[in-house]
Coordinates of C-alpha atoms in Angstrom, one line a residue:
X1 CA 46.7 -49.9 -67.4
X2 CA 45.5 -50.4 -63.7
X3 CA 41.7 -50.6 -63.1
X4 CA 40.4 -47.4 -60.8
X5 CA 39.8 -48.1 -56.9
X6 CA 36.2 -46.8 -57.6
X7 CA 35.5 -49.6 -60.2
X8 CA 36.5 -51.9 -58.1
X9 CA 34.4 -50.8 -55.2
X10 CA 31.4 -50.5 -57.6
X11 CA 31.9 -54.1 -58.8
X12 CA 32.2 -55.3 -55.1
X13 CA 29.1 -53.5 -54.3
X14 CA 27.2 -55.2 -57.2
X15 CA 28.6 -58.4 -56.3
X16 CA 27.3 -58.1 -52.7
X17 CA 23.9 -57.0 -54.0
X18 CA 23.5 -60.0 -56.1
X19 CA 24.7 -62.6 -53.3
X20 CA 21.9 -60.8 -51.1
X21 CA 19.0 -60.9 -53.3
X22 CA 19.7 -64.5 -54.6
X23 CA 19.9 -65.7 -50.8
X24 CA 16.5 -64.5 -49.9
X25 CA 14.2 -67.1 -50.5
X26 CA 10.9 -66.0 -48.8
X27 CA 10.6 -63.0 -51.1
X28 CA 10.5 -63.1 -55.2
X29 CA 12.9 -60.0 -55.8
X30 CA 13.2 -59.5 -59.8
X31 CA 13.4 -56.7 -62.1
X32 CA 11.2 -55.5 -65.0
X33 CA 12.0 -53.6 -68.1
X34 CA 9.8 -50.7 -68.9
X35 CA 7.6 -52.6 -70.8
X36 CA 7.1 -55.1 -67.8
X37 CA 9.3 -58.1 -69.1
X38 CA 11.2 -59.5 -66.6
X39 CA 15.0 -58.9 -66.4
X40 CA 16.1 -60.8 -63.4
X41 CA 15.1 -63.9 -61.4
X42 CA 16.0 -64.7 -57.8
X43 CA 15.7 -68.0 -56.1
X44 CA 12.9 -66.9 -53.9
X45 CA 10.6 -66.1 -57.0
X46 CA 12.0 -69.5 -58.2
X47 CA 10.5 -71.1 -55.3
X48 CA 7.4 -70.0 -54.7
X49 CA 6.2 -69.2 -58.3
X50 CA 7.7 -72.3 -59.8
X51 CA 9.8 -71.0 -62.9
X52 CA 13.3 -71.2 -63.3
X53 CA 15.1 -68.3 -64.7
X54 CA 15.8 -69.6 -68.2
X55 CA 12.1 -70.3 -68.5
X56 CA 10.9 -66.7 -67.3
X57 CA 13.5 -64.2 -68.3
X58 CA 12.1 -62.0 -71.0
X59 CA 8.7 -63.0 -70.5
X60 CA 6.0 -60.3 -69.5
X61 CA 5.4 -60.5 -65.4
X62 CA 1.2 -60.0 -66.4
X63 CA 1.5 -63.9 -66.6
X64 CA 1.5 -64.0 -62.9
X65 CA -1.8 -62.3 -62.7
X66 CA -5.2 -64.3 -62.6
X67 CA -7.5 -64.3 -65.9
X68 CA -9.8 -61.7 -64.4
X69 CA -7.0 -59.5 -63.5
X70 CA -5.4 -59.5 -66.8
X71 CA -8.8 -58.7 -68.5
X72 CA -9.2 -55.9 -66.3
X73 CA -5.5 -54.9 -67.3
X74 CA -4.5 -54.9 -63.6
X75 CA -0.7 -55.6 -64.9
X76 CA -0.6 -52.2 -67.1
X77 CA -2.3 -50.5 -64.1
X78 CA 0.4 -51.4 -61.8
X79 CA 3.3 -50.2 -63.8
X80 CA 1.3 -47.1 -64.6
X81 CA 0.6 -46.4 -61.0
X82 CA 4.5 -47.2 -60.0
X83 CA 5.5 -45.0 -62.5
X84 CA 3.2 -42.0 -61.8
X85 CA 3.1 -42.4 -58.0
X86 CA 6.2 -43.5 -57.6
X87 CA 5.1 -46.9 -56.0
X88 CA 2.5 -49.5 -56.2
X89 CA 1.6 -51.7 -53.2
X90 CA -1.3 -54.0 -53.0
X91 CA -2.4 -57.4 -52.1
X92 CA -4.2 -60.0 -54.5
X93 CA -4.4 -63.4 -55.9
X94 CA -1.5 -64.7 -58.2
X95 CA -0.9 -67.6 -60.3
X96 CA 2.0 -69.9 -60.1
X97 CA 3.2 -72.3 -63.0
X98 CA 1.2 -75.3 -62.4
X99 CA -1.7 -72.7 -62.3
X100 CA -2.3 -73.0 -58.3
X101 CA -3.1 -69.8 -56.7
X102 CA -1.3 -67.9 -53.9
X103 CA -2.3 -64.5 -52.0
X104 CA 0.6 -62.2 -52.4
X105 CA 1.6 -59.1 -51.0
X106 CA 3.2 -56.7 -53.9
X107 CA 5.7 -53.9 -54.1
X108 CA 6.8 -52.2 -57.6
X109 CA 9.4 -49.4 -57.5
X110 CA 10.0 -47.8 -60.6
X111 CA 14.0 -47.2 -61.5
X112 CA 15.0 -43.9 -62.9
X113 CA 18.3 -43.1 -64.3
X114 CA 20.0 -40.0 -63.2
X115 CA 18.8 -38.1 -66.1
X116 CA 15.2 -39.1 -65.5
X117 CA 14.8 -41.6 -68.0
X118 CA 12.8 -44.9 -66.8
X119 CA 15.0 -47.7 -66.8
X120 CA 12.4 -50.4 -65.5
X121 CA 11.0 -51.6 -62.2
X122 CA 11.9 -53.4 -59.1
X123 CA 9.4 -55.8 -57.9
X124 CA 9.1 -57.6 -54.5
X125 CA 6.4 -60.3 -54.1
X126 CA 5.5 -62.0 -50.6
X127 CA 3.4 -65.3 -50.5
X128 CA 0.9 -64.5 -47.7
X129 CA -1.1 -67.4 -48.3
X130 CA -1.1 -68.8 -44.7
X131 CA -1.6 -65.4 -43.2
X132 CA -4.6 -65.1 -45.7
X133 CA -5.9 -68.6 -44.9
X134 CA -5.2 -67.8 -41.0
X135 CA -7.2 -64.6 -41.2
X136 CA -10.1 -66.1 -43.2
X137 CA -10.3 -68.8 -40.7
X138 CA -9.9 -66.2 -37.8
X139 CA -12.9 -64.1 -39.3
X140 CA -15.0 -67.1 -40.2
X141 CA -14.7 -68.3 -36.5
X142 CA -15.6 -64.6 -35.3
X143 CA -18.2 -64.7 -37.7
X144 CA -19.6 -68.1 -36.1
X145 CA -19.1 -66.8 -32.6
X146 CA -21.2 -63.9 -33.4
X147 CA -23.8 -65.8 -34.9
X148 CA -23.7 -68.3 -32.1
X149 CA -23.8 -65.4 -29.6
X150 CA -26.9 -63.7 -31.4
X151 CA -28.6 -67.0 -32.1
X152 CA -28.4 -67.9 -28.1
X153 CA -32.0 -66.6 -26.9
X154 CA -32.3 -68.2 -23.6
X155 CA -29.2 -66.5 -22.2
X156 CA -28.2 -62.8 -22.2
X157 CA -24.5 -62.6 -23.6
X158 CA -23.0 -59.1 -23.7
X159 CA -20.0 -57.2 -22.7
X160 CA -19.3 -54.3 -20.2
X161 CA -16.5 -51.7 -20.5
X162 CA -14.4 -51.4 -17.4
X163 CA -16.8 -48.9 -15.7
X164 CA -19.7 -51.3 -16.2
X165 CA -21.5 -49.8 -19.2
X166 CA -22.7 -52.2 -22.1
X167 CA -20.6 -52.3 -24.9
X168 CA -22.4 -55.1 -27.1
X169 CA -25.8 -57.1 -26.8
X170 CA -27.1 -60.3 -28.0
X171 CA -30.7 -61.4 -29.1
X172 CA -31.0 -63.5 -25.7
X173 CA -30.6 -60.1 -23.7
X174 CA -33.0 -58.3 -25.9
X175 CA -35.5 -61.2 -25.3
X176 CA -34.8 -61.6 -21.5
X177 CA -34.5 -57.8 -20.4
X178 CA -36.6 -56.2 -23.2
X179 CA -34.0 -53.7 -24.4
X180 CA -33.0 -53.4 -27.8
X181 CA -29.2 -52.9 -28.6
X182 CA -29.8 -49.3 -29.7
X183 CA -31.5 -48.4 -26.3
X184 CA -29.0 -50.1 -23.9
X185 CA -25.5 -50.0 -25.5
X186 CA -23.4 -47.2 -23.8
X187 CA -26.0 -47.6 -20.4
X188 CA -24.9 -48.8 -17.2
X189 CA -25.7 -52.0 -16.1
X190 CA -27.1 -51.2 -12.8
X191 CA -30.3 -50.5 -14.4
X192 CA -31.1 -54.0 -14.4
X193 CA -30.8 -54.2 -10.9
X194 CA -34.0 -53.8 -8.6
X195 CA -34.0 -50.4 -6.8
X196 CA -33.4 -52.1 -3.4
X197 CA -30.4 -53.8 -4.8
X198 CA -29.1 -50.6 -6.3
X199 CA -29.3 -48.8 -2.9
X200 CA -27.5 -51.2 -1.4
X201 CA -24.7 -51.3 -3.6
X202 CA -24.8 -54.5 -5.4
X203 CA -24.2 -53.8 -9.2
X204 CA -20.5 -52.1 -7.9
X205 CA -20.0 -54.8 -5.7
X206 CA -20.6 -57.5 -8.2
X207 CA -18.2 -55.8 -10.6
X208 CA -15.5 -55.4 -7.5
X209 CA -16.0 -59.1 -6.8
X210 CA -15.3 -60.1 -10.6
X211 CA -12.4 -57.6 -10.9
X212 CA -10.6 -58.9 -7.6
X213 CA -11.5 -62.8 -7.9
X214 CA -11.8 -63.1 -11.6
X215 CA -15.3 -64.2 -11.4
X216 CA -18.8 -63.3 -9.8
X217 CA -21.8 -65.7 -9.7
X218 CA -25.2 -65.4 -8.1
X219 CA -28.8 -65.9 -8.3
X220 CA -31.0 -62.6 -7.7
X221 CA -33.9 -60.8 -8.8
X222 CA -33.4 -58.6 -11.9
X223 CA -35.5 -56.1 -13.8
X224 CA -37.0 -56.0 -16.9
X225 CA -37.4 -52.9 -19.2
X226 CA -41.3 -52.9 -18.4
X227 CA -40.4 -52.9 -14.8
X228 CA -41.4 -56.7 -14.2
X229 CA -39.2 -58.8 -12.2
X230 CA -37.5 -62.2 -13.2
X231 CA -35.3 -64.5 -11.0
X232 CA -31.9 -64.4 -12.5
X233 CA -28.6 -66.7 -12.6
X234 CA -25.8 -64.1 -13.1
X235 CA -22.1 -64.9 -14.0
X236 CA -19.6 -62.0 -14.3
X237 CA -16.0 -62.7 -15.8
X238 CA -13.3 -59.9 -15.7
X239 CA -11.4 -60.1 -19.1
X240 CA -8.0 -59.0 -19.3
X241 CA -5.1 -58.5 -22.2
X242 CA -2.0 -60.1 -22.5
X243 CA -0.5 -57.5 -19.6
X244 CA -3.2 -58.3 -17.2
X245 CA -4.6 -55.1 -17.8
X246 CA -8.6 -55.0 -17.2
X247 CA -10.4 -54.6 -20.6
X248 CA -13.9 -55.2 -19.3
X249 CA -16.1 -57.8 -18.3
X250 CA -18.4 -60.7 -20.2
X251 CA -21.7 -61.0 -18.5
X252 CA -24.1 -63.9 -18.6
X253 CA -27.7 -63.7 -17.4
X254 CA -30.4 -66.7 -17.5
X255 CA -33.7 -66.2 -16.5
X256 CA -34.7 -69.1 -14.4
X257 CA -37.7 -68.1 -12.9
X258 CA -39.5 -71.0 -14.7
X259 CA -37.0 -73.4 -12.9
X260 CA -37.4 -71.9 -9.7
X261 CA -41.2 -72.1 -9.9
X262 CA -40.9 -75.9 -11.0
X263 CA -38.6 -76.7 -8.4
X264 CA -41.0 -74.8 -5.9
X265 CA -44.0 -77.1 -7.4
X266 CA -42.2 -80.1 -7.3
X267 CA -41.0 -79.4 -3.6
X268 CA -44.6 -78.9 -2.6
X269 CA -45.5 -82.2 -4.5
X270 CA -42.9 -83.9 -2.5
X271 CA -44.1 -82.2 0.8
X272 CA -47.8 -83.2 -0.3
X273 CA -47.1 -86.8 -1.1
X274 CA -45.0 -86.8 2.2
X275 CA -48.1 -85.4 4.2
X276 CA -50.2 -88.3 2.2
X277 CA -48.2 -90.7 3.0
X278 CA -47.8 -89.6 6.6
X279 CA -51.4 -89.4 6.8
X280 CA -52.1 -92.6 5.4
X281 CA -49.6 -94.3 7.9
X282 CA -51.4 -92.5 10.7
X283 CA -54.7 -93.8 9.2
X284 CA -53.5 -97.5 9.0
X285 CA -52.0 -97.1 12.5
X286 CA -55.1 -95.5 13.9
X287 CA -57.5 -98.1 12.5
X288 CA -55.3 -100.9 13.4
X289 CA -55.1 -99.4 17.4
X290 CA -59.0 -98.6 17.1
X291 CA -59.7 -102.3 16.2
X292 CA -57.4 -104.0 18.8
X293 CA -58.7 -101.1 21.3
X294 CA -62.3 -102.3 20.3
X295 CA -61.3 -106.0 21.0
X296 CA -60.2 -104.9 24.4
X297 CA -63.2 -102.8 25.0
X298 CA -65.3 -105.7 24.0
X299 CA -63.8 -107.7 26.8
X300 CA -64.1 -105.0 29.2
X301 CA -67.7 -104.0 28.3
X302 CA -69.1 -107.4 28.4
X303 CA -67.5 -108.7 31.6
X304 CA -68.8 -105.3 33.5
X305 CA -72.2 -106.1 31.9
X306 CA -72.2 -109.8 33.3
X307 CA -70.5 -108.7 36.3
X308 CA -73.3 -106.1 37.2
X309 CA -76.1 -108.4 36.5
X310 CA -74.5 -111.2 38.9
X311 CA -73.9 -108.7 41.6
X312 CA -76.4 -108.0 44.1
X313 CA -77.7 -104.3 44.3
X314 CA -75.4 -103.0 46.5
X315 CA -75.2 -98.9 46.6
X316 CA -71.4 -98.9 47.4
X317 CA -70.8 -101.2 44.3
X318 CA -73.1 -100.2 41.6
X319 CA -72.0 -96.7 41.1
X320 CA -68.4 -98.1 40.7
X321 CA -69.7 -100.3 38.1
X322 CA -71.8 -97.6 36.3
X323 CA -68.6 -95.4 36.5
X324 CA -66.6 -98.1 34.5
X325 CA -69.0 -98.8 31.9
X326 CA -69.4 -95.1 31.1
X327 CA -65.7 -94.9 30.8
X328 CA -65.4 -98.0 28.6
X329 CA -68.3 -96.5 26.4
X330 CA -66.5 -93.1 26.3
X331 CA -63.4 -95.0 24.9
X332 CA -65.6 -96.8 22.3
X333 CA -66.9 -93.7 21.1
X334 CA -63.1 -92.4 20.7
X335 CA -62.4 -95.6 18.5
X336 CA -65.4 -94.8 16.5
X337 CA -63.7 -91.0 15.9
X338 CA -60.5 -92.8 15.3
X339 CA -62.1 -95.4 12.5
X340 CA -63.9 -92.4 11.3
X341 CA -61.0 -90.8 10.5
X342 CA -59.1 -93.7 9.0
X343 CA -62.4 -94.3 6.9
X344 CA -62.4 -98.0 8.3
X345 CA -65.5 -97.7 10.2
X346 CA -68.5 -99.6 9.0
X347 CA -71.1 -97.0 7.4
X348 CA -74.8 -97.8 7.2
X349 CA -75.2 -96.0 3.9
X350 CA -78.8 -94.7 3.4
X351 CA -80.4 -91.7 1.4
X352 CA -80.6 -89.0 3.9
X353 CA -83.0 -85.9 3.8
X354 CA -80.4 -83.3 5.2
X355 CA -83.1 -80.5 6.2
X356 CA -85.0 -83.6 8.0
X357 CA -81.9 -84.7 9.7
X358 CA -80.9 -81.5 10.8
X359 CA -84.3 -80.3 12.1
X360 CA -84.6 -83.7 13.9
X361 CA -81.4 -83.1 15.9
X362 CA -82.2 -79.2 16.4
X363 CA -83.4 -79.8 20.0
X364 CA -80.1 -81.6 21.1
X365 CA -78.1 -79.0 19.4
X366 CA -79.8 -76.0 21.0
X367 CA -79.0 -78.0 24.3
X368 CA -75.4 -78.2 23.3
X369 CA -75.1 -74.3 22.9
X370 CA -74.4 -71.8 25.4
X371 CA -77.0 -68.8 26.4
X372 CA -75.1 -66.3 24.3
X373 CA -75.0 -68.5 21.0
X374 CA -77.8 -69.1 18.8
X375 CA -78.4 -71.3 15.5
X376 CA -80.1 -70.7 12.1
X377 CA -81.0 -72.9 9.4
X378 CA -81.0 -72.0 6.1
X379 CA -81.9 -74.9 3.3
X380 CA -82.5 -74.5 -0.2
X381 CA -85.7 -76.1 -1.7
X382 CA -85.8 -79.2 -3.4
X383 CA -82.8 -80.5 -2.1
X384 CA -81.7 -84.0 -3.3
X385 CA -81.0 -86.8 -0.9
X386 CA -77.5 -87.5 0.2
X387 CA -75.7 -90.8 0.7
X388 CA -74.4 -91.3 4.0
X389 CA -74.4 -92.7 7.6
X390 CA -77.3 -90.9 9.1
X391 CA -76.2 -91.6 12.9
X392 CA -72.3 -90.5 11.7
X393 CA -73.8 -87.4 9.9
X394 CA -75.3 -86.5 12.9
X395 CA -72.3 -86.8 14.8
X396 CA -70.5 -84.9 12.3
X397 CA -72.7 -81.8 12.6
X398 CA -72.9 -81.7 16.3
X399 CA -69.0 -81.9 16.1
X400 CA -69.0 -78.9 13.8
X401 CA -71.6 -77.1 15.9
X402 CA -69.3 -77.5 19.2
X403 CA -66.6 -76.4 17.5
X404 CA -68.4 -73.2 16.3
X405 CA -69.6 -72.7 19.7
X406 CA -66.1 -72.9 21.4
X407 CA -64.9 -70.4 18.6
X408 CA -67.2 -67.6 19.7
X409 CA -66.3 -67.0 23.1
X410 CA -68.2 -63.8 23.4
X411 CA -71.4 -65.3 21.6
X412 CA -72.7 -65.2 18.2
X413 CA -75.0 -66.9 15.6
X414 CA -74.1 -70.2 14.1
X415 CA -75.7 -70.8 10.5
X416 CA -76.5 -74.5 9.2
X417 CA -77.1 -74.1 5.6
X418 CA -77.6 -76.5 2.7
X419 CA -77.5 -75.9 -1.2
X420 CA -77.1 -77.8 -4.2
X421 CA -74.0 -78.1 -6.1
X422 CA -72.7 -79.3 -9.3
X423 CA -69.3 -80.4 -9.9
X424 CA -68.6 -80.1 -13.9
X425 CA -65.1 -80.9 -13.7
X426 CA -62.6 -82.8 -11.6
X427 CA -61.5 -80.6 -8.5
X428 CA -59.5 -81.7 -5.3
X429 CA -60.9 -85.1 -4.3
X430 CA -64.1 -84.2 -6.0
X431 CA -65.5 -86.4 -9.1
X432 CA -67.8 -84.6 -11.5
X433 CA -71.5 -84.9 -10.6
X434 CA -74.5 -83.9 -8.0
X435 CA -73.5 -82.9 -4.8
X436 CA -75.1 -81.2 -1.5
X437 CA -73.3 -78.5 0.1
X438 CA -73.9 -78.7 4.0
X439 CA -72.1 -76.0 5.9
X440 CA -71.8 -74.9 9.5
X441 CA -70.6 -71.3 9.5
X442 CA -69.6 -69.5 12.7
X443 CA -68.8 -65.8 13.4
X444 CA -66.1 -66.6 15.7
X445 CA -62.0 -66.1 16.1
X446 CA -61.2 -67.8 13.0
X447 CA -58.1 -69.5 12.1
X448 CA -54.7 -68.2 10.6
X449 CA -53.2 -69.8 7.7
X450 CA -50.9 -72.3 9.6
X451 CA -54.0 -73.4 12.0
X452 CA -56.0 -73.8 9.1
X453 CA -53.6 -76.2 7.3
X454 CA -53.4 -78.5 10.5
X455 CA -57.2 -78.4 11.2
X456 CA -57.6 -81.8 10.1
X457 CA -54.5 -83.3 11.2
X458 CA -55.7 -86.1 14.1
X459 CA -54.9 -85.2 17.6
X460 CA -54.3 -81.6 16.6
X461 CA -56.3 -79.1 18.8
X462 CA -56.3 -75.4 19.4
X463 CA -58.5 -76.3 22.8
X464 CA -57.3 -76.7 26.2
X465 CA -56.3 -79.4 28.0
X466 CA -59.0 -81.9 28.5
X467 CA -61.4 -80.0 26.2
X468 CA -60.6 -81.7 22.9
X469 CA -59.3 -85.0 21.5
X470 CA -58.1 -83.5 18.4
X471 CA -60.1 -86.1 16.5
X472 CA -63.4 -84.2 15.6
X473 CA -62.3 -82.6 12.4
X474 CA -60.7 -85.9 11.3
X475 CA -63.4 -87.8 12.0
X476 CA -65.8 -85.3 9.9
X477 CA -63.4 -85.6 7.0
X478 CA -63.0 -89.5 7.2
X479 CA -67.0 -89.8 7.2
X480 CA -67.3 -87.1 4.3
X481 CA -64.5 -88.8 2.2
X482 CA -65.8 -92.4 2.8
X483 CA -69.1 -90.9 1.4
X484 CA -67.6 -90.0 -1.7
X485 CA -67.4 -86.4 -1.2
X486 CA -64.9 -84.0 0.5
X487 CA -64.6 -81.7 3.2
X488 CA -63.7 -77.9 2.8
X489 CA -62.9 -75.2 5.3
X490 CA -62.8 -71.7 4.7
X491 CA -61.4 -69.1 7.6
X492 CA -59.8 -66.2 8.1
X493 CA -58.4 -64.7 11.8
X494 CA -61.1 -62.7 13.1
X495 CA -63.7 -63.4 10.3
X496 CA -65.2 -66.4 11.4
X497 CA -65.0 -70.0 9.9
X498 CA -67.2 -72.0 7.1
X499 CA -66.9 -75.9 7.2
X500 CA -68.6 -77.3 4.2
X501 CA -69.6 -81.2 3.6
X502 CA -69.8 -82.0 0.1
X503 CA -72.1 -85.2 -0.2
X504 CA -72.9 -87.0 -3.3
X505 CA -76.8 -86.8 -4.0
X506 CA -78.4 -90.1 -3.6
X507 CA -79.2 -92.6 -6.2
X508 CA -82.0 -94.9 -5.2
X509 CA -80.6 -98.0 -6.9
X510 CA -77.1 -97.7 -5.3
X511 CA -78.2 -96.9 -1.8
X512 CA -80.2 -99.7 -0.2
X513 CA -82.3 -99.2 2.9
X514 CA -81.0 -100.5 6.2
X515 CA -81.6 -103.8 7.9
X516 CA -83.9 -102.2 10.5
X517 CA -86.3 -101.4 7.5
X518 CA -86.1 -104.8 5.7
X519 CA -86.0 -107.3 8.5
X520 CA -89.1 -108.2 10.8
X521 CA -89.0 -106.7 14.4
X522 CA -86.8 -109.2 16.8
X523 CA -89.4 -109.0 19.2
X524 CA -92.2 -110.5 17.0
X525 CA -90.1 -113.7 16.8
X526 CA -89.5 -115.8 20.3
X527 CA -86.0 -116.9 20.3
X528 CA -85.4 -120.4 22.0
X529 CA -82.1 -122.1 23.0
X530 CA -79.6 -122.0 20.3
X531 CA -76.4 -123.8 20.0
X532 CA -74.2 -121.1 18.6
X533 CA -70.5 -121.4 17.2
X534 CA -68.5 -118.5 18.1
X535 CA -65.2 -117.6 16.4
X536 CA -62.6 -115.2 17.4
X537 CA -58.7 -115.2 17.5
X538 CA -58.6 -113.0 20.4
X539 CA -59.3 -115.3 23.8
X540 CA -60.5 -112.3 25.9
X541 CA -63.0 -111.2 23.1
X542 CA -64.2 -115.0 22.5
X543 CA -64.4 -115.8 26.3
X544 CA -66.6 -112.4 27.1
X545 CA -68.9 -113.5 23.8
X546 CA -69.3 -116.9 25.3
X547 CA -70.4 -115.4 28.7
X548 CA -73.0 -113.1 27.5
X549 CA -74.3 -115.8 25.0
X550 CA -74.6 -118.5 27.7
X551 CA -76.1 -115.9 30.0
X552 CA -78.9 -115.6 27.3
X553 CA -79.5 -119.5 27.4
X554 CA -77.6 -120.4 24.7
X555 CA -74.8 -123.5 24.1
X556 CA -71.7 -122.0 22.8
X557 CA -69.0 -124.1 20.9
X558 CA -65.8 -122.0 20.9
X559 CA -63.2 -121.8 17.8
X560 CA -60.2 -119.8 17.6
X561 CA -59.7 -119.6 13.8
X562 CA -61.9 -120.2 10.8
X563 CA -60.1 -123.6 10.1
X564 CA -61.2 -124.6 13.5
X565 CA -64.8 -123.7 12.9
X566 CA -64.9 -125.5 9.8
X567 CA -63.6 -128.8 11.4
X568 CA -66.3 -128.3 14.0
X569 CA -69.2 -127.9 11.2
X570 CA -67.6 -130.6 9.4
X571 CA -67.6 -133.1 12.4
X572 CA -71.2 -132.9 12.7
X573 CA -70.9 -133.2 16.7
X574 CA -73.2 -130.5 17.4
X575 CA -76.4 -128.9 15.2
X576 CA -75.3 -125.7 15.1
X577 CA -78.1 -123.1 14.6
X578 CA -76.0 -120.0 14.2
X579 CA -72.3 -118.6 13.7
X580 CA -70.7 -115.4 15.1
X581 CA -67.4 -114.9 13.9
X582 CA -64.5 -112.1 14.0
X583 CA -63.9 -110.8 10.9
X584 CA -60.1 -109.8 11.3
X585 CA -58.5 -113.3 11.5
X586 CA -55.2 -114.6 10.2
X587 CA -55.1 -117.0 7.4
X588 CA -58.8 -116.9 7.2
X589 CA -61.1 -114.0 7.6
X590 CA -64.5 -113.9 8.5
X591 CA -65.8 -113.2 5.5
X592 CA -64.0 -116.0 3.9
X593 CA -65.1 -118.4 6.2
X594 CA -68.8 -117.1 5.8
X595 CA -68.3 -117.7 2.2
X596 CA -66.9 -121.6 2.4
X597 CA -70.1 -121.9 5.1
X598 CA -72.4 -120.8 2.4
X599 CA -71.2 -123.5 -0.1
X600 CA -71.2 -125.9 2.4
X601 CA -74.3 -125.2 4.7
X602 CA -76.5 -122.7 2.6
X603 CA -79.0 -122.2 5.3
X604 CA -76.5 -121.6 8.3
X605 CA -76.9 -117.8 9.3
X606 CA -73.5 -116.2 9.8
X607 CA -72.9 -112.8 11.6
X608 CA -69.6 -110.7 11.6
X609 CA -68.5 -109.2 14.5
X610 CA -66.3 -106.4 13.4
X611 CA -65.4 -102.6 14.1
X612 CA -65.1 -101.5 10.7
X613 CA -65.9 -102.7 6.8
X614 CA -63.1 -104.2 5.6
X615 CA -64.5 -107.2 3.4
X616 CA -62.1 -107.9 0.5
X617 CA -63.0 -107.1 -3.0
X618 CA -66.1 -109.5 -4.0
X619 CA -66.9 -109.9 -0.5
X620 CA -70.8 -110.1 0.5
X621 CA -71.7 -106.8 2.0
X622 CA -75.0 -107.9 2.9
X623 CA -73.8 -109.9 5.6
X624 CA -75.5 -108.8 8.9
X625 CA -72.7 -107.1 11.2
X626 CA -72.4 -106.8 14.5
X627 CA -70.0 -103.8 15.5
X628 CA -67.6 -104.1 18.2
X629 CA -67.4 -103.3 21.1
X630 CA -71.1 -104.8 21.6
X631 CA -73.4 -105.1 24.4
X632 CA -75.5 -108.2 25.3
X633 CA -78.6 -106.3 24.4
X634 CA -77.2 -105.7 20.7
X635 CA -75.8 -109.4 20.6
X636 CA -79.6 -110.3 21.3
X637 CA -81.0 -108.2 18.8
X638 CA -78.9 -108.9 16.2
X639 CA -79.3 -113.1 16.7
X640 CA -83.1 -112.3 16.9
X641 CA -83.1 -110.2 13.6
X642 CA -80.8 -113.0 11.8
X643 CA -83.1 -115.8 12.9
X644 CA -86.3 -113.7 11.8
X645 CA -84.6 -113.1 8.6
X646 CA -83.7 -116.7 7.9
X647 CA -87.5 -117.5 8.7

């Protein structure tokens, strides 16, 4: 009997189906009977569930479920849902033969006979563990990223849609810009810009640059919710998908106001340091030039004095000599200003009664003023004395009065005032303590900010050519700071100027009286012929000193250095009565020479000839000084004073 053709085809289809199912290894495909027992098993099921066919056929499929799912009767629920709904699909944890778990995607379909009888279930399971792990890692990464973004408080990090509306908002943005996420998400980012930037179209220009070039970066002013402004560093990056379509912008904003202010402060500090170094260099240069110039003036003035004495009284020559002497004296006055600026001028520090000092010079002050200018004095009662050099302080006040006069072209009133001032904490160039504020105020044209900054700069002047040296205020500042105080200038254009000298209150214990008050009058002690050792490394100065001393009738032994002077003293060839030595000499200064002489010849008087106080630390500041350039009269007076003090 032959087999029907339809039967052959059916067997062939079944065989093909079996081969297809058995060749699938990425899916577990097997059959369940109506009670859930396993009726077939393919290689894919064997591969990732771990059971051979003979081990699992006839067993209930619930053994693939976790204990907690079995306890919840999940297997029965799955079959019931498949039977009633026609399909069951879910993802969940499943258990392999070795007890390990995997994440499975499960589909259960019911199988019905033609008569509607439930024959069983077709079950397809796929191992999605790797995908599950990748999704978990991605989710964890996204969560970490969100935590990171939200945790950043120094930067505003947020997204914009292609039109520039805010789509998310981190805590840094809330802190810096002042808006909460509810207030700003959905709003256009242009509201962070200043009104003037919005008028210029800056928001749209920045987005267009980012859209065209992929990135926009700039620093500019931005505005917070409360209207205050901050200096921002802004970056906008264009975000595109895989096909290049723009999906929005990533925006990063940082408030760098403090950084910019710190940079400005650093720049200002550097400029101030540079200015300080420059002024120190100018001071050193000025002091050195003034010292050398004093030596030259010493030779000129001394020689002119001797020449005037020795020449006959000739009406044609005498005015020329007087004019030359006057010019050299003006040069000496200029060097005094230069030395005062460089704070290398020798000061005769005394306790000064400021009202008495100003009152004593009022006649001279009045003669210095024009007919349209007047001067008033206003002094507080019971002012303490101040510590300074009275002669230099008079000169400083006169300088300020003359400056005030020149500032009032149409006339006006100059007010000289003094009051007590207490510095209870460190302020610029002024230590805590008790001071007297001596001020000269005018109602003149005043100074603009640029002029005020440069007012004390040496050689800077607003006066015409030949009307000012530019050293007046520099000299006043040098004197004030050398006295332990400070100079302050307050001025506004069109509202006048007030220059204040803060001078430390005098302490009687720290302020010795001047030598003129403690030594006998030179006239009371006649001077005979002396043998004087003159020491100076400048040949012109030494020759000039020798001429003046010899003209006074003294015998002079010359030495060009401290070492030469000691050799002369130790030789005993001459009975030396007095040593006059320059202070600033190489290898051995005049003060060092005086210290050796004090050790070897204690009774021998020494006079220092110097243009400024530059004794080394530990030097004897009580040594008598002869300021350069000195005249023959000054030379004679210091000799008489020193010898009278010695006796």
